């Protein structure tokens, strides 16, 4: 296939098209909007034979997806931020009904303050809904993960919905070279849609789903759902190996980068880990023994793989582009769990960076590296790009918020600093 | 790696220029990345994009802080916003303006428009892209003319690759845009040149 130059939202839409999705229901929200527009165009132009259901909210969007998936359709949606918040109760329905819906999420933080830019708060607060959660680090990965997500989700031993998350704007609106899979290769890889590996609503064979379950059997149901999610890690790895045999691009639950001799290892999710790779190359060139582990599958959590990757490090810095208010970032506790069984535990720090779209540059990561080397480990949660008495940016109580822009003037935005 | 900052005003096609140049660069063998910067965009307000070109995969997922090329699509945006932050020494600056490169250099040296930089540290080009766009397109949308100016100033991308992406993007309306790009490429004036 010819190399294309697509943004992340186009990559998500094209991947869903290649997977021959049959039903789409989504409600537009910045920065996801393109995805819905592109899919609507594919359907209108006859490039994609799918039912596109117009809805009045995200709650309705996911409800329509639940309906479509319940009758056996390969089903796709896309959302983010407040949109996922509005879907909240239906997220649990979709997982509880074991419906293999795929949702692309162009990560955006949650209000208030109102902010349209990326962090991982919107998906991470939904970590316990029973969905698989995969995080893309590049536009190519958005495509590859959305496409393969259908095969993982529909595996008879999984039957769970999947979120493929990618940073809003920084991937959703950024264009990069991507190599799509051909329709012939896609059809050879992916089972035909609508073949129903899961129980479906069928008038000829009436059944009820989602009924009351009394306490005696409830734990058994929860146990099976949990076990399916845990077991999906191996199935995802298998699906990705098959995909790699076709494309030469092998995805894995985690990626390691200069881990072997590293004294300090970064761990995190999403596009910031690509920037961290660039920073690691720069730090290595100056003699620093530093590396990273990128977590692609956050749910299920690759505990064993991560423990193995982190085993030799003296210090581990978990980068969280989110905050679990009152405790730590939301990736950090799982990493600690992986470390706990090690005979020699490293100092494990949590650094909260890039919330609300604050740019994560190689300089941000270098600052995290310096703080990571200095820290005693007594204080575990640090905010290297925030202002505070003990934080990364020097703080002065007398500093006031910047005044509102004057009419006619405009300030240079964001990272061009 | 080349890091290009494109600046202009909402409505002039800054984001489109970044994307189309990336597309053209791809066909010229570059690994390209185009990242628009989004804020409270509206017609007439500052709009900017980052374009990176490299021979291998670009790992950075952030906008450029240190461009080696600045493409200014609007004649006065640099009077109102500091578009010069973080420029690499020796960077190439291409302005859409009716002024001569010497007039722009003088204005940068004395900071009369609010932002002062040392012009001798940069390669400065000017072209009247607004006049070209008005002539060829009937509207002051300067992005396609400035794509031609970038080709003329840097040679990073072949002009044929630019005409190909303009054909793909604009179809029947490509003619005027290609003409605008060619006129801007040929009409560039270089400081000291």
XYZ file of C-alpha atoms in Angstrom:
610
model
C 0.000 0.000 0.000
C 1.042 3.563 -0.726
C 2.154 5.589 2.271
C -0.554 8.062 3.255
C -0.263 11.311 5.194
C -3.139 11.150 7.637
C -4.033 12.700 10.947
C -4.959 10.479 13.896
C -8.682 10.939 13.440
C -8.437 9.915 9.782
C -6.324 6.926 10.776
C -9.025 5.830 13.244
C -11.813 6.289 10.689
C -9.914 4.472 7.922
C -9.052 1.602 10.265
C -12.730 1.165 11.166
C -13.588 1.220 7.469
C -10.945 -1.445 6.692
C -12.419 -3.613 9.435
C -15.768 -3.326 7.603
C -17.687 -1.917 10.541
C -21.426 -2.290 10.049
C -22.812 0.133 12.582
C -21.563 3.507 13.816
C -23.167 5.848 16.308
C -21.173 8.805 17.585
C -21.702 12.357 18.713
C -19.160 14.984 17.697
C -16.871 16.566 20.302
C -13.568 18.411 19.908
C -10.987 16.983 19.142
C -12.734 13.810 17.956
C -15.111 15.532 15.484
C -13.206 14.673 12.285
C -13.590 10.971 12.955
C -17.377 11.187 12.781
C -17.254 13.497 9.750
C -14.884 11.211 7.856
C -17.001 8.127 8.554
C -20.176 9.961 7.544
C -18.465 10.849 4.271
C -17.278 7.283 3.646
C -20.857 6.062 4.152
C -22.361 8.844 1.994
C -19.834 8.176 -0.786
C -20.552 4.445 -0.752
C -17.016 3.589 0.410
C -18.333 1.990 3.572
C -21.526 -0.028 3.868
C -22.503 0.793 7.420
C -25.483 2.169 9.262
C -24.605 5.586 10.659
C -27.025 6.448 13.441
C -27.417 10.111 14.273
C -27.863 10.641 17.987
C -28.505 13.565 20.302
C -25.865 12.748 22.914
C -23.002 10.444 23.797
C -25.251 8.513 26.165
C -27.456 7.761 23.173
C -24.448 7.067 20.954
C -23.133 4.285 23.121
C -26.672 3.028 23.799
C -27.207 2.737 20.031
C -23.899 0.866 19.800
C -25.051 -1.518 22.517
C -28.203 -2.173 20.481
C -26.303 -2.710 17.242
C -23.728 -4.977 18.841
C -26.524 -6.931 20.569
C -27.856 -7.983 17.175
C -24.386 -9.007 16.056
C -23.121 -5.990 14.116
C -19.461 -4.968 14.112
C -19.825 -1.657 15.911
C -17.696 1.462 16.254
C -17.942 4.769 18.065
C -15.648 7.655 18.979
C -15.689 10.210 21.776
C -13.632 11.882 24.496
C -13.757 14.014 27.625
C -17.254 15.151 28.612
C -18.615 12.810 25.967
C -17.265 9.729 27.729
C -18.388 11.179 31.041
C -21.924 11.287 29.672
C -21.580 7.686 28.458
C -20.521 6.573 31.893
C -23.321 4.183 32.868
C -23.479 2.711 29.362
C -19.746 1.904 29.526
C -20.558 -0.590 32.287
C -23.525 -1.959 30.302
C -21.375 -2.589 27.233
C -18.752 -4.484 29.234
C -21.319 -6.332 31.364
C -23.194 -7.443 28.255
C -19.803 -8.556 26.876
C -20.267 -6.611 23.644
C -17.154 -6.178 21.437
C -17.682 -2.502 20.632
C -14.601 -0.502 19.617
C -14.347 3.156 20.653
C -11.652 5.556 19.430
C -10.879 8.248 21.985
C -8.923 11.386 21.114
C -7.949 12.078 24.718
C -9.062 15.399 26.158
C -9.168 16.497 29.759
C -12.375 17.036 31.726
C -13.906 20.366 32.737
C -13.678 22.574 34.731
C -11.674 24.724 33.995
C -12.866 24.351 30.411
C -10.044 22.946 28.326
C -10.113 21.121 24.992
C -6.545 19.798 25.079
C -5.086 16.425 25.824
C -4.483 14.494 28.948
C -5.496 10.968 29.870
C -7.986 11.829 32.596
C -11.034 11.006 30.451
C -10.073 7.403 29.742
C -8.182 6.623 32.943
C -11.098 7.519 35.208
C -12.939 4.799 33.273
C -10.275 2.177 33.900
C -12.642 0.087 36.043
C -15.559 -0.141 33.618
C -14.425 -3.485 32.191
C -13.170 -2.110 28.877
C -9.831 -3.000 27.364
C -7.761 0.197 27.131
C -4.982 0.564 24.550
C -2.870 3.719 24.136
C -1.348 4.788 20.814
C 1.951 6.659 20.647
C 1.887 7.635 16.948
C -0.602 8.051 14.096
C 0.444 4.674 12.665
C -0.355 3.084 16.010
C -3.797 4.710 16.054
C -4.512 2.915 12.783
C -2.991 -0.402 13.795
C -4.640 -0.474 17.223
C -8.138 0.496 16.029
C -7.979 -2.088 13.254
C -6.692 -4.954 15.418
C -9.032 -3.992 18.294
C -11.990 -5.552 16.484
C -10.261 -8.923 16.271
C -9.238 -8.820 19.928
C -12.687 -7.716 21.098
C -14.585 -10.311 19.056
C -12.414 -13.237 20.136
C -14.811 -15.711 21.759
C -12.637 -15.852 24.880
C -12.620 -12.052 25.234
C -15.932 -10.470 24.172
C -15.220 -7.148 25.777
C -15.338 -3.595 24.423
C -12.094 -1.792 23.591
C -11.029 1.835 23.935
C -8.180 2.899 21.669
C -6.911 6.167 23.138
C -4.679 8.716 21.422
C -3.740 12.220 22.494
C -6.110 14.910 21.297
C -4.568 17.369 18.796
C -1.034 16.062 19.232
C -2.119 12.857 17.449
C -5.754 13.477 16.469
C -4.899 16.558 14.401
C -1.263 15.814 13.583
C -0.543 14.279 10.189
C 2.208 11.678 9.838
C 3.154 9.077 7.234
C 1.128 5.931 7.693
C 0.976 2.685 5.760
C -2.544 1.259 5.684
C -3.326 -2.414 5.237
C -4.949 -3.357 1.918
C -8.572 -4.510 1.911
C -7.467 -7.952 0.689
C -4.995 -8.318 3.548
C -7.569 -6.961 5.966
C -10.176 -9.465 4.842
C -7.710 -12.350 5.136
C -6.804 -11.233 8.679
C -10.193 -10.251 10.066
C -13.170 -12.598 10.325
C -16.111 -11.364 8.230
C -18.315 -8.952 10.185
C -21.627 -10.012 11.615
C -20.632 -13.653 12.101
C -21.512 -13.325 15.776
C -19.031 -15.056 18.037
C -21.258 -13.753 20.843
C -24.899 -14.445 21.802
C -27.192 -12.085 19.897
C -30.776 -10.896 20.032
C -32.587 -12.923 17.399
C -36.394 -13.054 16.936
C -36.105 -16.669 15.777
C -34.284 -17.629 18.929
C -35.601 -15.346 21.676
C -33.306 -14.771 24.653
C -32.992 -12.145 27.356
C -29.773 -10.343 28.240
C -28.787 -8.027 31.035
C -31.390 -9.286 33.463
C -31.336 -9.150 37.244
C -28.647 -11.337 38.785
C -29.088 -12.151 42.445
C -26.208 -12.103 44.940
C -25.641 -15.850 44.872
C -24.364 -15.754 41.284
C -23.120 -12.185 41.016
C -19.519 -12.922 42.042
C -19.302 -15.668 39.436
C -20.332 -13.231 36.731
C -17.841 -10.615 37.897
C -15.125 -13.234 38.128
C -15.689 -14.333 34.530
C -15.647 -10.773 33.256
C -12.425 -10.073 35.138
C -10.806 -13.304 33.954
C -11.758 -12.517 30.354
C -10.113 -9.103 30.654
C -6.980 -10.573 32.244
C -6.826 -13.279 29.568
C -7.244 -10.805 26.736
C -3.593 -9.786 27.166
C -2.347 -13.019 25.631
C -4.975 -12.870 22.901
C -4.048 -9.295 22.025
C -0.396 -10.310 21.821
C -1.331 -13.184 19.495
C -3.504 -10.933 17.288
C -0.670 -8.399 17.095
C 1.816 -11.119 16.104
C -0.490 -12.173 13.262
C -0.833 -8.535 12.243
C 2.928 -8.126 12.366
C 3.404 -11.103 10.056
C 1.376 -9.224 7.416
C 2.582 -5.671 7.964
C 6.024 -6.018 9.535
C 4.783 -3.848 12.402
C 4.604 -5.838 15.619
C 2.768 -4.325 18.531
C 3.340 -5.609 22.038
C 1.650 -4.945 25.407
C 4.760 -2.989 26.453
C 7.748 -1.561 24.558
C 11.186 -1.336 26.098
C 13.838 1.177 25.024
C 17.384 1.137 26.417
C 16.329 -0.803 29.523
C 19.269 -3.220 29.820
C 21.796 -1.062 31.645
C 19.473 1.778 32.670
C 19.702 3.188 36.180
C 16.597 5.302 35.723
C 13.601 4.091 33.730
C 10.605 6.128 32.661
C 7.228 4.396 32.450
C 4.082 5.831 30.890
C 1.405 5.734 28.224
C 0.548 7.632 25.054
C 2.350 9.981 22.693
C 4.519 11.497 25.437
C 6.478 8.248 25.437
C 7.632 8.970 21.860
C 8.875 12.385 22.991
C 10.487 10.585 25.933
C 12.347 8.340 23.467
C 13.770 11.437 21.810
C 14.771 12.781 25.241
C 16.353 9.447 26.183
C 18.476 9.530 23.015
C 19.657 13.012 23.981
C 20.411 12.018 27.577
C 22.193 8.842 26.458
C 24.383 10.928 24.160
C 25.475 12.802 27.289
C 26.258 9.546 29.090
C 23.141 9.140 31.228
C 22.017 5.568 31.824
C 18.328 6.067 31.146
C 15.620 4.160 29.289
C 11.883 3.765 29.133
C 8.971 1.372 29.089
C 5.914 2.360 27.076
C 2.698 0.704 28.246
C 0.455 0.104 25.240
C -2.095 -2.090 27.005
C -3.184 -0.347 30.200
C -6.172 -2.668 30.662
C -5.418 -5.509 30.895
C -2.293 -4.475 32.769
C 0.900 -6.301 31.674
C 2.200 -6.834 35.203
C 4.656 -9.667 34.493
C 6.161 -8.035 31.414
C 6.565 -4.758 33.241
C 8.188 -6.366 36.290
C 10.708 -8.069 34.055
C 11.492 -4.842 32.188
C 11.949 -2.793 35.367
C 13.902 -5.396 37.347
C 17.376 -3.878 37.000
C 16.557 -0.207 37.519
C 17.599 1.785 40.590
C 14.957 4.427 39.986
C 11.618 4.272 38.206
C 9.800 7.453 37.201
C 6.169 6.901 36.285
C 4.913 9.701 34.054
C 1.195 10.319 34.499
C -0.658 12.711 32.208
C -3.537 12.662 34.674
C -4.121 12.888 38.403
C -6.033 10.671 40.787
C -7.041 13.498 43.093
C -5.972 12.960 46.660
C -3.603 10.108 45.877
C -1.315 9.660 42.822
C -1.503 9.553 39.059
C -3.547 6.625 37.805
C -0.789 4.653 36.079
C 1.522 4.755 39.112
C -0.307 2.325 41.452
C -0.266 -0.475 38.876
C 3.438 0.022 38.270
C 4.034 -0.179 42.035
C 2.099 -3.441 42.078
C 4.417 -4.810 39.398
C 7.462 -3.674 41.407
C 6.256 -4.987 44.753
C 7.246 -8.589 44.084
C 10.820 -7.665 43.142
C 13.473 -8.691 45.692
C 15.260 -5.351 45.171
C 12.676 -2.624 44.770
C 13.748 0.586 43.034
C 12.834 4.051 44.252
C 9.555 4.659 42.422
C 8.473 8.227 41.762
C 5.338 9.589 40.155
C 5.548 12.707 37.987
C 2.374 14.449 36.900
C 2.996 16.265 33.620
C 1.155 17.621 30.601
C -2.322 17.883 32.071
C -4.780 19.994 30.091
C -2.495 19.860 27.048
C 0.561 21.524 28.558
C 3.206 20.597 26.049
C 5.517 17.749 26.924
C 8.827 18.484 25.234
C 12.220 16.780 25.551
C 13.038 19.564 28.039
C 10.077 18.478 30.197
C 11.454 14.938 30.249
C 14.986 16.149 30.994
C 13.566 18.058 33.966
C 11.851 14.865 35.114
C 15.168 13.036 34.769
C 16.980 15.590 36.938
C 14.249 15.517 39.571
C 14.225 11.727 39.403
C 17.936 11.536 40.179
C 17.742 14.092 42.999
C 14.636 12.810 44.761
C 15.102 10.935 48.016
C 11.916 8.958 47.455
C 10.314 10.277 50.601
C 7.965 12.459 48.586
C 6.642 10.343 45.723
C 4.268 12.558 43.720
C 5.919 15.486 41.932
C 4.583 18.055 39.466
C 7.558 19.068 37.302
C 5.609 21.374 34.978
C 3.349 23.014 37.569
C 3.868 26.007 39.834
C 4.060 25.251 43.514
C 6.338 25.713 46.506
C 8.123 22.424 45.859
C 7.369 21.923 42.163
C 9.151 22.211 38.847
C 8.396 25.830 38.053
C 9.634 28.379 40.599
C 6.692 29.652 42.536
C 6.054 33.065 43.998
C 2.955 33.727 46.081
C 2.857 37.257 44.731
C 2.480 36.118 41.103
C -0.993 36.830 39.826
C -2.719 35.066 36.944
C -1.915 36.736 33.605
C -4.350 39.494 32.676
C -6.975 38.812 30.010
C -5.700 39.600 26.487
C -6.432 43.106 25.322
C -8.644 43.583 22.255
C -6.575 43.375 19.091
C -3.661 41.646 20.758
C -2.924 37.970 20.816
C -0.422 35.809 22.611
C 1.612 33.087 21.044
C 0.082 29.835 22.103
C 1.526 26.956 24.000
C 4.887 25.419 23.347
C 6.583 27.929 21.109
C 8.489 29.135 24.135
C 15.751 17.519 10.964
C 14.063 20.676 9.747
C 11.528 22.389 11.989
C 9.222 24.856 10.305
C 6.845 27.219 12.065
C 3.979 28.528 9.944
C 2.109 31.554 11.268
C -0.754 33.637 9.953
C -4.335 34.468 10.714
C -7.372 32.216 10.917
C -8.778 31.982 7.366
C -5.469 32.217 5.523
C -4.942 28.467 5.421
C -2.022 28.084 7.820
C -3.059 24.599 8.919
C -3.792 23.530 5.339
C -0.399 24.809 4.189
C 1.338 22.734 6.877
C -0.558 19.619 5.914
C -0.093 20.077 2.149
C 3.613 20.810 2.507
C 3.959 17.660 4.619
C 2.166 15.677 1.950
C 4.426 17.139 -0.748
C 7.524 16.430 1.365
C 6.444 12.812 1.779
C 6.503 12.294 -1.968
C 9.984 13.867 -1.961
C 11.211 11.149 0.402
C 10.954 13.001 3.713
C 9.401 11.614 6.877
C 7.044 14.533 7.512
C 4.932 15.575 10.453
C 2.414 18.426 10.488
C 0.978 19.554 13.831
C -1.515 22.417 13.901
C -1.666 24.442 17.106
C -5.221 24.850 18.285
C -6.549 27.421 20.658
C -9.641 29.598 20.557
C -9.260 29.931 16.761
C -11.269 32.476 14.908
C -10.999 34.296 11.623
C -8.310 36.947 11.820
C -6.650 35.721 15.017
C -3.200 34.120 15.257
C -3.072 30.672 13.728
C 0.050 28.507 13.626
C 1.322 25.086 12.669
C 4.500 23.050 12.985
C 5.989 21.104 10.093
C 8.944 18.796 10.693
C 10.940 17.043 7.976
C 13.499 14.351 8.620
C 15.044 11.382 6.864
C 13.863 9.011 9.570
C 10.813 8.677 11.799
C 10.244 11.744 13.970
C 9.757 10.865 17.624
C 8.802 14.303 18.927
C 5.095 14.719 19.650
C 5.012 18.415 20.434
C 5.049 21.671 18.506
C 8.385 23.194 17.581
C 10.121 25.401 20.116
C 13.195 25.985 17.943
C 12.319 26.357 14.257
C 14.972 26.706 11.578
C 12.393 28.095 9.154
C 9.613 30.594 9.761
C 6.901 31.076 7.152
C 4.793 34.191 7.839
C 1.549 34.139 5.834
C 0.189 37.483 7.038
C 1.772 40.928 6.576
C 1.088 42.180 10.118
C 0.695 39.165 12.411
C 4.296 39.654 13.597
C 3.356 43.155 14.766
C 0.930 41.627 17.250
C 2.415 38.301 18.301
C 5.948 37.225 19.026
C 6.275 34.660 16.268
C 10.085 34.749 16.600
C 10.424 32.903 19.922
C 13.116 30.251 19.976
C 14.348 30.695 16.395
C 17.520 28.750 15.673
C 20.546 30.844 14.779
C 20.777 31.031 10.990
C 17.068 30.330 10.525
C 15.356 31.250 7.275
C 12.483 33.742 7.627
C 10.017 34.149 4.756
C 7.583 37.045 5.060
C 4.470 37.825 3.085
C 4.735 41.589 2.776
C 4.832 44.319 0.166
C 7.920 45.669 1.928
C 11.447 44.922 0.760
C 13.700 42.555 2.716
C 15.728 45.599 3.821
C 12.610 47.340 5.197
C 11.668 44.192 7.128
C 15.232 43.823 8.421
C 15.213 47.443 9.591
C 11.904 46.940 11.373
C 13.206 43.810 13.089
C 16.422 45.580 14.099
C 14.742 48.601 15.675
C 11.698 46.729 16.971
C 9.273 49.320 15.631
C 6.465 46.755 15.459
C 7.017 45.573 19.007
C 9.387 42.645 18.465
C 13.113 43.066 18.061
C 15.523 40.462 16.677
C 18.955 40.757 15.069
C 18.275 40.437 11.314
C 21.917 39.683 10.478
C 21.531 36.306 12.217
C 18.914 35.131 9.746
C 18.241 34.643 6.038
C 15.363 36.997 5.292
C 13.073 36.734 2.283
C 9.981 38.705 1.320
C 7.271 38.250 -1.279
C 3.955 40.049 -1.750
C 1.828 36.922 -1.451
C -1.334 38.904 -0.690
C -1.122 40.735 -4.033
C -0.396 37.435 -5.804
C -3.345 35.721 -4.114
C -5.683 38.599 -4.954
C -4.536 38.459 -8.570
C -4.736 34.674 -9.002
C -7.514 33.679 -6.611
C -9.460 36.898 -6.090
C -9.134 36.448 -2.314
C -6.324 37.251 0.141
C -5.760 33.596 1.040
C -2.008 33.364 0.944
C -1.198 29.789 1.911
C -0.640 28.314 -1.536
C 1.488 31.271 -2.658
C 3.609 30.904 0.476
C 4.058 27.188 -0.233
C 5.728 28.288 -3.469
C 7.784 30.822 -1.527
C 9.041 28.087 0.788
C 10.151 26.033 -2.204
C 11.956 29.058 -3.637
C 13.672 29.969 -0.381
C 14.789 26.495 0.697
C 14.588 23.934 -2.088
C 13.578 21.394 0.590
C 10.666 20.223 -1.537
C 10.457 20.022 -5.333
C 7.986 22.408 -6.931
C 6.501 19.462 -8.875
C 5.587 17.790 -5.578
C 3.757 20.967 -4.535
C 1.806 21.146 -7.804
C 0.839 17.483 -7.372
C -0.653 18.023 -3.914
C -2.382 21.232 -5.054
C -3.915 19.292 -7.957
C -5.089 16.568 -5.569
C -6.471 19.030 -3.047
C -8.100 21.662 -5.247
C -9.038 19.748 -8.412
C -10.526 22.212 -10.910
C -9.483 25.158 -8.731
C -5.853 24.030 -8.628
C -4.786 26.221 -11.560
C -4.951 29.536 -9.704
C -3.245 28.083 -6.651
C -0.419 26.595 -8.701
C -0.014 29.895 -10.534
C 0.110 31.722 -7.184
C 2.733 29.300 -5.865
C 4.862 29.733 -8.992
C 4.620 33.536 -8.887
C 5.617 33.613 -5.221
C 8.521 31.242 -5.829
C 9.768 33.477 -8.655
C 8.965 36.761 -6.932
C 10.977 36.125 -3.766
C 13.405 38.835 -2.757
C 16.336 37.989 -0.503
C 18.016 40.349 1.920
C 21.288 41.375 0.341
C 20.365 39.432 -2.779
